[in-house]
Amino acid sequence: MGILEKISEIEKEISRTQKNKATEYHLGLLKAKLAKYRAQLLEPTKSAGSKGEGFDVMKSGDARVALIGFPSVGKSTFLSLMTSTASEAASYEFTTLTCIPGVIEHKGANIQLLDLPGIIEGAAQGKGRGRQVIAVARTADVVIMMLDATKGDVQRNLLEKELESVGIRLNKPKPNIYFKPKKGGGISFNSTVTLTQCSEKLVQLILHEYKIFNAEVLFREDASPDQFIDVVVGNRVHMPCLYVYNKIDQISLEEVDRLARQLHSVVISCEMKLNLDYLLDKLWDYLALICIYTKKRGERPDFSGAIIMRRSASVEHVCHRIHRTLASQFKYALVWGTSTKYSPQRVGLTHIMEHEDVIQIVKK
């Protein structure tokens, strides 16, 4: 029996099994087996077959955004509108057959946007170059999921399921579980909260499925068996995702209102260029980028070239960005902006910068 058959057998078994107190161990074991087989499916086979062509795109700019969606939802049109790159767009499916990169310039930052080929159902199993598309999506900072507004929530649910099965967790925080395999001493299990979904026996069963017999486990939140399996496997990617509904010019106002009020959702129309500026601002928030300006002593701040950093970056990070030896020669910095109590404030290396702060660094 192949891996795909085993996976479908386990999925059928899970859907058949009633969820109650008596079957939780059985379900936990099935979920652990399912995660194990899916991981095997994603690993490249050892046989020396001809090497498939991947979408190897060099990372550039301050952040990377992947465009994912079913064929013919407007990904290429969106790329052509937002960047100076022209991606072939037509009204038939699978117009784009490889990864096309473009650059969005917004608030002084260069954001790399990747137009990926359309995903079809079963992409996680490798259908329609699905594996390469998903592999590129794992390297992005934010995923933009392009959806057809005329199709409702059908596409969203299918895509979420595909990405979930290859270990991409969208808009979910990492489980607060401490897990460390050891050389000996058995499994030590503790929790700082009352657990309603997992128990010590279930944790042991899941670990035994992965041939782990000595480990330290500490639950700091009431996590589900799925979340614990994610921690054990350890190759899950948690990333923010924006659900972008295109073609809103073809649906009713009530439907537009319903879609726009959903969490992490933005409604746009590439055809009529509606709401694209709001989408850019939302994308900026999700990327958690900030602009920092520099100032020389006795001169006005340089507002032409901003340093783009991640949110919660410290003065030390800014020093490293300017020059790698600057932090070792650092004496103090003067900062103007919202991160200070008064302007200018004299700060050290650990001071956290905020958006549009101005910094002047004084060396020893």
mmCIF file of C-alpha atoms in Angstrom, residues 13-335:
data_model
loop_
_atom_site.group_PDB
_atom_site.id
_atom_site.type_symbol
_atom_site.label_atom_id
_atom_site.label_comp_id
_atom_site.label_asym_id
_atom_site.label_seq_id
_atom_site.Cartn_x
_atom_site.Cartn_y
_atom_site.Cartn_z
ATOM 1 C CA GLU A 13 -10.965 6.286 9.755
ATOM 2 C CA ILE A 14 -10.807 9.724 11.470
ATOM 3 C CA SER A 15 -14.038 10.875 9.798
ATOM 4 C CA ARG A 16 -15.768 7.610 10.787
ATOM 5 C CA THR A 17 -14.708 7.747 14.440
ATOM 6 C CA GLN A 18 -16.987 9.561 16.888
ATOM 7 C CA LYS A 19 -15.300 12.149 19.065
ATOM 8 C CA ASN A 20 -15.764 11.359 22.744
ATOM 9 C CA LYS A 21 -13.773 10.541 25.872
ATOM 10 C CA ALA A 22 -13.378 6.872 24.924
ATOM 11 C CA THR A 23 -11.921 7.490 21.453
ATOM 12 C CA GLU A 24 -9.544 10.411 22.162
ATOM 13 C CA TYR A 25 -6.451 8.153 22.424
ATOM 14 C CA HIS A 26 -7.364 6.341 19.223
ATOM 15 C CA LEU A 27 -7.872 9.669 17.382
ATOM 16 C CA GLY A 28 -4.618 11.062 18.785
ATOM 17 C CA LEU A 29 -2.706 8.041 17.454
ATOM 18 C CA LEU A 30 -4.362 8.327 14.047
ATOM 19 C CA LYS A 31 -3.462 12.029 13.835
ATOM 20 C CA ALA A 32 0.159 11.249 14.741
ATOM 21 C CA LYS A 33 0.317 8.567 12.010
ATOM 22 C CA LEU A 34 -1.263 10.962 9.507
ATOM 23 C CA ALA A 35 1.312 13.692 10.252
ATOM 24 C CA LYS A 36 4.103 11.095 9.901
ATOM 25 C CA TYR A 37 2.930 9.886 6.479
ATOM 26 C CA ARG A 38 2.417 13.441 5.237
ATOM 27 C CA ALA A 39 5.992 14.299 6.256
ATOM 28 C CA GLN A 40 7.224 11.248 4.270
ATOM 29 C CA LEU A 41 5.210 12.433 1.273
ATOM 30 C CA LEU A 42 6.940 15.819 1.293
ATOM 31 C CA GLU A 43 10.454 14.360 1.580
ATOM 32 C CA PRO A 44 12.086 13.821 -1.811
ATOM 33 C CA THR A 45 12.452 10.197 -2.816
ATOM 34 C CA LYS A 46 15.922 8.681 -2.588
ATOM 35 C CA SER A 47 15.801 7.169 -6.105
ATOM 36 C CA ALA A 48 18.054 8.953 -8.584
ATOM 37 C CA GLY A 49 15.344 10.068 -11.009
ATOM 38 C CA SER A 50 15.603 13.120 -13.230
ATOM 39 C CA LYS A 51 15.683 16.266 -11.109
ATOM 40 C CA GLY A 52 12.455 18.271 -11.472
ATOM 41 C CA GLU A 53 12.655 21.962 -12.178
ATOM 42 C CA GLY A 54 11.957 24.031 -9.047
ATOM 43 C CA PHE A 55 11.060 27.709 -8.695
ATOM 44 C CA ASP A 56 14.342 28.918 -7.251
ATOM 45 C CA VAL A 57 13.886 32.663 -6.840
ATOM 46 C CA MET A 58 16.584 34.652 -5.077
ATOM 47 C CA LYS A 59 15.336 36.540 -2.024
ATOM 48 C CA SER A 60 15.600 40.294 -2.502
ATOM 49 C CA GLY A 61 14.193 43.456 -0.956
ATOM 50 C CA ASP A 62 13.064 43.974 2.629
ATOM 51 C CA ALA A 63 10.325 41.311 2.711
ATOM 52 C CA ARG A 64 8.875 38.517 0.624
ATOM 53 C CA VAL A 65 5.188 37.965 -0.171
ATOM 54 C CA ALA A 66 3.813 34.893 -1.978
ATOM 55 C CA LEU A 67 0.633 35.032 -4.082
ATOM 56 C CA ILE A 68 -1.283 31.769 -3.806
ATOM 57 C CA GLY A 69 -4.625 30.907 -5.329
ATOM 58 C CA PHE A 70 -6.560 28.724 -7.729
ATOM 59 C CA PRO A 71 -6.042 29.243 -11.476
ATOM 60 C CA SER A 72 -7.673 32.318 -13.048
ATOM 61 C CA VAL A 73 -8.448 34.341 -9.895
ATOM 62 C CA GLY A 74 -6.399 37.390 -10.942
ATOM 63 C CA LYS A 75 -2.927 36.781 -9.456
ATOM 64 C CA SER A 76 -1.017 37.861 -12.590
ATOM 65 C CA THR A 77 -3.258 40.911 -13.096
ATOM 66 C CA PHE A 78 -2.602 41.890 -9.468
ATOM 67 C CA LEU A 79 1.186 41.512 -9.941
ATOM 68 C CA SER A 80 1.118 43.648 -13.098
ATOM 69 C CA LEU A 81 -0.944 46.347 -11.334
ATOM 70 C CA MET A 82 1.176 46.516 -8.162
ATOM 71 C CA THR A 83 4.659 46.189 -9.699
ATOM 72 C CA SER A 84 6.460 47.212 -12.855
ATOM 73 C CA THR A 85 6.741 43.526 -13.832
ATOM 74 C CA ALA A 86 4.391 42.362 -16.581
ATOM 75 C CA SER A 87 3.050 38.858 -15.878
ATOM 76 C CA GLU A 88 1.069 37.302 -18.702
ATOM 77 C CA ALA A 89 -2.635 37.486 -17.858
ATOM 78 C CA ALA A 90 -5.462 35.908 -19.823
ATOM 79 C CA SER A 91 -8.990 34.647 -19.209
ATOM 80 C CA TYR A 92 -7.997 30.969 -19.392
ATOM 81 C CA GLU A 93 -6.611 28.831 -16.548
ATOM 82 C CA PHE A 94 -2.865 28.104 -16.005
ATOM 83 C CA THR A 95 -1.632 31.208 -17.868
ATOM 84 C CA THR A 96 1.303 31.372 -15.409
ATOM 85 C CA LEU A 97 3.426 28.212 -15.451
ATOM 86 C CA THR A 98 6.458 29.301 -13.408
ATOM 87 C CA CYS A 99 7.243 31.696 -10.549
ATOM 88 C CA ILE A 100 7.356 35.355 -11.617
ATOM 89 C CA PRO A 101 8.890 37.834 -9.128
ATOM 90 C CA GLY A 102 8.012 41.541 -8.957
ATOM 91 C CA VAL A 103 8.828 44.374 -6.527
ATOM 92 C CA ILE A 104 6.289 46.626 -4.771
ATOM 93 C CA GLU A 105 7.703 49.954 -3.635
ATOM 94 C CA HIS A 106 5.759 51.185 -0.596
ATOM 95 C CA LYS A 107 6.799 53.697 2.095
ATOM 96 C CA GLY A 108 10.426 53.410 0.995
ATOM 97 C CA ALA A 109 10.504 49.619 1.298
ATOM 98 C CA ASN A 110 11.044 47.126 -1.524
ATOM 99 C CA ILE A 111 8.651 44.202 -1.058
ATOM 100 C CA GLN A 112 9.257 41.177 -3.282
ATOM 101 C CA LEU A 113 5.981 39.776 -4.639
ATOM 102 C CA LEU A 114 5.987 36.259 -6.123
ATOM 103 C CA ASP A 115 3.305 35.317 -8.632
ATOM 104 C CA LEU A 116 3.037 31.527 -8.303
ATOM 105 C CA PRO A 117 1.202 29.159 -10.670
ATOM 106 C CA GLY A 118 -2.384 28.293 -9.726
ATOM 107 C CA ILE A 119 -2.882 25.559 -7.139
ATOM 108 C CA ILE A 120 -5.369 22.782 -7.809
ATOM 109 C CA GLU A 121 -7.015 20.418 -5.353
ATOM 110 C CA GLY A 122 -4.518 17.721 -4.344
ATOM 111 C CA ALA A 123 -1.519 20.072 -4.678
ATOM 112 C CA ALA A 124 -0.074 18.755 -1.409
ATOM 113 C CA GLN A 125 0.270 15.328 -3.055
ATOM 114 C CA GLY A 126 2.210 16.923 -5.923
ATOM 115 C CA LYS A 127 -0.571 17.516 -8.465
ATOM 116 C CA GLY A 128 -0.027 20.369 -10.923
ATOM 117 C CA ARG A 129 3.441 21.404 -9.603
ATOM 118 C CA GLY A 130 1.762 21.901 -6.241
ATOM 119 C CA ARG A 131 4.811 20.885 -4.200
ATOM 120 C CA GLN A 132 7.080 23.494 -5.788
ATOM 121 C CA VAL A 133 4.438 26.206 -5.295
ATOM 122 C CA ILE A 134 4.011 25.290 -1.638
ATOM 123 C CA ALA A 135 7.799 25.056 -1.086
ATOM 124 C CA VAL A 136 8.196 28.672 -2.270
ATOM 125 C CA ALA A 137 5.264 29.761 -0.097
ATOM 126 C CA ARG A 138 7.059 28.363 2.997
ATOM 127 C CA THR A 139 9.944 30.811 2.457
ATOM 128 C CA ALA A 140 7.710 33.908 2.328
ATOM 129 C CA ASP A 141 7.080 36.359 5.192
ATOM 130 C CA VAL A 142 3.380 36.742 4.366
ATOM 131 C CA VAL A 143 1.034 34.747 2.130
ATOM 132 C CA ILE A 144 -1.572 36.591 0.073
ATOM 133 C CA MET A 145 -4.344 34.134 -0.756
ATOM 134 C CA MET A 146 -6.127 35.364 -3.873
ATOM 135 C CA LEU A 147 -9.732 34.191 -3.952
ATOM 136 C CA ASP A 148 -12.569 34.607 -6.421
ATOM 137 C CA ALA A 149 -15.339 36.567 -4.638
ATOM 138 C CA THR A 150 -17.973 34.964 -6.901
ATOM 139 C CA LYS A 151 -17.118 31.504 -5.498
ATOM 140 C CA GLY A 152 -17.789 32.409 -1.825
ATOM 141 C CA ASP A 153 -15.726 30.570 0.801
ATOM 142 C CA VAL A 154 -15.251 27.309 -1.132
ATOM 143 C CA GLN A 155 -11.775 28.186 -2.474
ATOM 144 C CA ARG A 156 -10.607 29.517 0.898
ATOM 145 C CA ASN A 157 -11.491 26.274 2.716
ATOM 146 C CA LEU A 158 -9.843 24.081 0.051
ATOM 147 C CA LEU A 159 -6.612 26.116 0.005
ATOM 148 C CA GLU A 160 -6.408 26.227 3.802
ATOM 149 C CA LYS A 161 -6.748 22.439 3.852
ATOM 150 C CA GLU A 162 -3.962 22.021 1.238
ATOM 151 C CA LEU A 163 -1.549 24.318 3.117
ATOM 152 C CA GLU A 164 -2.462 22.786 6.488
ATOM 153 C CA SER A 165 -1.551 19.316 5.220
ATOM 154 C CA VAL A 166 1.990 20.430 4.259
ATOM 155 C CA GLY A 167 2.732 22.082 7.584
ATOM 156 C CA ILE A 168 1.889 25.747 6.860
ATOM 157 C CA ARG A 169 -0.176 27.226 9.691
ATOM 158 C CA LEU A 170 -1.932 30.447 8.682
ATOM 159 C CA ASN A 171 -2.606 33.196 11.241
ATOM 160 C CA LYS A 172 -2.011 30.810 14.148
ATOM 161 C CA PRO A 173 0.504 31.482 16.935
ATOM 162 C CA LYS A 174 3.116 28.840 17.760
ATOM 163 C CA PRO A 175 1.851 26.453 20.493
ATOM 164 C CA ASN A 176 3.278 27.376 23.895
ATOM 165 C CA ILE A 177 4.661 23.909 24.602
ATOM 166 C CA TYR A 178 8.213 23.159 25.767
ATOM 167 C CA PHE A 179 9.492 19.917 24.262
ATOM 168 C CA LYS A 180 13.036 18.522 24.484
ATOM 169 C CA PRO A 181 14.141 14.949 23.650
ATOM 170 C CA LYS A 182 16.646 13.480 26.144
ATOM 171 C CA LYS A 183 19.131 10.601 26.300
ATOM 172 C CA GLY A 184 17.366 8.783 29.139
ATOM 173 C CA GLY A 185 15.001 9.079 32.095
ATOM 174 C CA GLY A 186 11.691 8.359 30.364
ATOM 175 C CA ILE A 187 9.022 10.960 29.589
ATOM 176 C CA SER A 188 8.586 13.721 32.176
ATOM 177 C CA PHE A 189 5.214 15.444 31.674
ATOM 178 C CA ASN A 190 4.067 18.685 33.324
ATOM 179 C CA SER A 191 1.555 21.458 32.679
ATOM 180 C CA THR A 192 1.055 24.937 34.126
ATOM 181 C CA VAL A 193 -2.647 25.021 33.104
ATOM 182 C CA THR A 194 -5.568 22.605 33.331
ATOM 183 C CA LEU A 195 -5.575 20.444 30.194
ATOM 184 C CA THR A 196 -8.942 19.591 28.640
ATOM 185 C CA GLN A 197 -7.800 18.233 25.244
ATOM 186 C CA CYS A 198 -4.555 16.357 26.022
ATOM 187 C CA SER A 199 -3.571 13.974 28.799
ATOM 188 C CA GLU A 200 -0.287 12.383 29.866
ATOM 189 C CA LYS A 201 -1.277 9.015 28.375
ATOM 190 C CA LEU A 202 -2.132 10.604 24.996
ATOM 191 C CA VAL A 203 1.178 12.516 24.937
ATOM 192 C CA GLN A 204 3.064 9.269 25.616
ATOM 193 C CA LEU A 205 1.158 7.454 22.838
ATOM 194 C CA ILE A 206 1.979 10.218 20.315
ATOM 195 C CA LEU A 207 5.666 10.257 21.319
ATOM 196 C CA HIS A 208 5.885 6.452 21.075
ATOM 197 C CA GLU A 209 4.473 6.682 17.535
ATOM 198 C CA TYR A 210 7.508 8.856 16.706
ATOM 199 C CA LYS A 211 9.860 6.404 18.497
ATOM 200 C CA ILE A 212 10.578 8.952 21.257
ATOM 201 C CA PHE A 213 10.793 7.318 24.691
ATOM 202 C CA ASN A 214 12.804 9.916 26.644
ATOM 203 C CA ALA A 215 11.712 13.550 26.613
ATOM 204 C CA GLU A 216 10.701 16.535 28.680
ATOM 205 C CA VAL A 217 7.241 17.989 27.953
ATOM 206 C CA LEU A 218 5.741 21.123 29.513
ATOM 207 C CA PHE A 219 2.348 22.489 28.439
ATOM 208 C CA ARG A 220 1.999 26.222 29.077
ATOM 209 C CA GLU A 221 -1.408 26.406 27.374
ATOM 210 C CA ASP A 222 -4.408 24.145 26.864
ATOM 211 C CA ALA A 223 -3.242 22.777 23.490
ATOM 212 C CA SER A 224 -4.895 20.190 21.244
ATOM 213 C CA PRO A 225 -3.240 16.898 20.144
ATOM 214 C CA ASP A 226 -2.692 18.461 16.665
ATOM 215 C CA GLN A 227 -0.734 21.350 18.188
ATOM 216 C CA PHE A 228 1.399 18.944 20.220
ATOM 217 C CA ILE A 229 2.157 16.899 17.071
ATOM 218 C CA ASP A 230 3.243 20.174 15.361
ATOM 219 C CA VAL A 231 5.734 20.790 18.192
ATOM 220 C CA VAL A 232 7.092 17.221 18.031
ATOM 221 C CA VAL A 233 7.515 17.277 14.233
ATOM 222 C CA GLY A 234 9.134 20.709 14.502
ATOM 223 C CA ASN A 235 9.102 21.713 10.805
ATOM 224 C CA ARG A 236 5.846 23.659 10.839
ATOM 225 C CA VAL A 237 5.818 27.216 9.498
ATOM 226 C CA HIS A 238 3.536 29.720 11.224
ATOM 227 C CA MET A 239 2.907 32.720 9.007
ATOM 228 C CA PRO A 240 0.452 35.579 8.623
ATOM 229 C CA CYS A 241 -1.971 35.363 5.713
ATOM 230 C CA LEU A 242 -4.185 37.938 3.994
ATOM 231 C CA TYR A 243 -7.295 36.614 2.267
ATOM 232 C CA VAL A 244 -7.829 38.860 -0.763
ATOM 233 C CA TYR A 245 -11.195 38.535 -2.523
ATOM 234 C CA ASN A 246 -10.886 39.697 -6.131
ATOM 235 C CA LYS A 247 -13.696 40.382 -8.676
ATOM 236 C CA ILE A 248 -15.981 42.182 -6.186
ATOM 237 C CA ASP A 249 -17.446 44.126 -9.129
ATOM 238 C CA GLN A 250 -19.338 40.929 -10.058
ATOM 239 C CA ILE A 251 -21.160 40.331 -6.734
ATOM 240 C CA SER A 252 -23.827 42.099 -4.650
ATOM 241 C CA LEU A 253 -23.033 44.814 -2.085
ATOM 242 C CA GLU A 254 -24.336 42.605 0.746
ATOM 243 C CA GLU A 255 -21.879 39.845 -0.219
ATOM 244 C CA VAL A 256 -18.992 42.352 -0.447
ATOM 245 C CA ASP A 257 -19.898 43.607 3.036
ATOM 246 C CA ARG A 258 -19.987 40.031 4.415
ATOM 247 C CA LEU A 259 -16.574 39.134 2.927
ATOM 248 C CA ALA A 260 -14.944 42.407 4.030
ATOM 249 C CA ARG A 261 -16.024 41.863 7.662
ATOM 250 C CA GLN A 262 -14.317 38.454 7.903
ATOM 251 C CA LEU A 263 -11.047 38.214 9.859
ATOM 252 C CA HIS A 264 -7.830 38.854 7.864
ATOM 253 C CA SER A 265 -9.859 39.620 4.715
ATOM 254 C CA VAL A 266 -9.600 42.411 2.122
ATOM 255 C CA VAL A 267 -11.919 42.885 -0.866
ATOM 256 C CA ILE A 268 -10.505 44.281 -4.130
ATOM 257 C CA SER A 269 -11.170 44.482 -7.843
ATOM 258 C CA CYS A 270 -8.134 44.337 -10.146
ATOM 259 C CA GLU A 271 -10.334 45.055 -13.181
ATOM 260 C CA MET A 272 -11.673 48.355 -11.760
ATOM 261 C CA LYS A 273 -8.642 49.041 -9.493
ATOM 262 C CA LEU A 274 -10.757 49.191 -6.324
ATOM 263 C CA ASN A 275 -9.314 49.185 -2.767
ATOM 264 C CA LEU A 276 -5.694 48.417 -3.810
ATOM 265 C CA ASP A 277 -4.193 51.201 -1.632
ATOM 266 C CA TYR A 278 -5.968 49.803 1.469
ATOM 267 C CA LEU A 279 -4.567 46.348 0.645
ATOM 268 C CA LEU A 280 -1.020 47.788 0.541
ATOM 269 C CA ASP A 281 -1.452 49.429 3.969
ATOM 270 C CA LYS A 282 -2.830 46.171 5.382
ATOM 271 C CA LEU A 283 0.093 44.244 3.872
ATOM 272 C CA TRP A 284 2.530 46.687 5.524
ATOM 273 C CA ASP A 285 0.916 45.958 8.926
ATOM 274 C CA TYR A 286 1.106 42.188 8.395
ATOM 275 C CA LEU A 287 4.774 42.379 7.380
ATOM 276 C CA ALA A 288 5.471 44.296 10.638
ATOM 277 C CA LEU A 289 7.907 46.694 8.947
ATOM 278 C CA ILE A 290 9.018 50.089 10.289
ATOM 279 C CA CYS A 291 10.974 52.993 8.748
ATOM 280 C CA ILE A 292 13.871 54.529 10.697
ATOM 281 C CA TYR A 293 15.631 57.710 9.579
ATOM 282 C CA THR A 294 19.229 58.653 10.371
ATOM 283 C CA LYS A 295 20.677 62.038 11.321
ATOM 284 C CA LYS A 296 24.230 63.395 11.344
ATOM 285 C CA ARG A 297 25.351 65.791 14.105
ATOM 286 C CA GLY A 298 24.438 69.417 13.332
ATOM 287 C CA GLU A 299 22.429 68.455 10.214
ATOM 288 C CA ARG A 300 18.771 67.889 9.430
ATOM 289 C CA PRO A 301 17.478 64.252 9.359
ATOM 290 C CA ASP A 302 17.794 62.399 6.062
ATOM 291 C CA PHE A 303 14.178 61.602 5.144
ATOM 292 C CA SER A 304 15.047 60.437 1.623
ATOM 293 C CA GLY A 305 16.616 57.074 2.499
ATOM 294 C CA ALA A 306 14.834 55.203 5.292
ATOM 295 C CA ILE A 307 16.268 52.104 6.955
ATOM 296 C CA ILE A 308 13.595 49.394 6.817
ATOM 297 C CA MET A 309 13.537 47.197 9.923
ATOM 298 C CA ARG A 310 11.185 44.684 11.544
ATOM 299 C CA ARG A 311 8.886 45.809 14.337
ATOM 300 C CA SER A 312 10.476 45.633 17.829
ATOM 301 C CA ALA A 313 13.987 46.174 16.392
ATOM 302 C CA SER A 314 16.478 47.640 18.864
ATOM 303 C CA VAL A 315 19.184 50.303 18.408
ATOM 304 C CA GLU A 316 21.700 47.426 18.128
ATOM 305 C CA HIS A 317 19.830 46.023 15.094
ATOM 306 C CA VAL A 318 19.946 49.479 13.474
ATOM 307 C CA CYS A 319 23.730 49.661 14.114
ATOM 308 C CA HIS A 320 24.263 46.272 12.457
ATOM 309 C CA ARG A 321 22.166 47.354 9.468
ATOM 310 C CA ILE A 322 24.275 50.532 8.982
ATOM 311 C CA HIS A 323 27.672 48.809 9.456
ATOM 312 C CA ARG A 324 28.724 45.599 11.171
ATOM 313 C CA THR A 325 31.454 47.278 13.267
ATOM 314 C CA LEU A 326 29.259 50.177 14.443
ATOM 315 C CA ALA A 327 27.829 48.339 17.484
ATOM 316 C CA SER A 328 31.324 47.683 18.904
ATOM 317 C CA GLN A 329 32.229 51.419 18.662
ATOM 318 C CA PHE A 330 28.831 52.578 19.986
ATOM 319 C CA LYS A 331 28.808 55.116 22.844
ATOM 320 C CA TYR A 332 25.173 56.281 22.939
ATOM 321 C CA ALA A 333 22.374 57.299 20.555
ATOM 322 C CA LEU A 334 19.966 60.220 20.450
ATOM 323 C CA VAL A 335 16.444 59.278 19.365
#
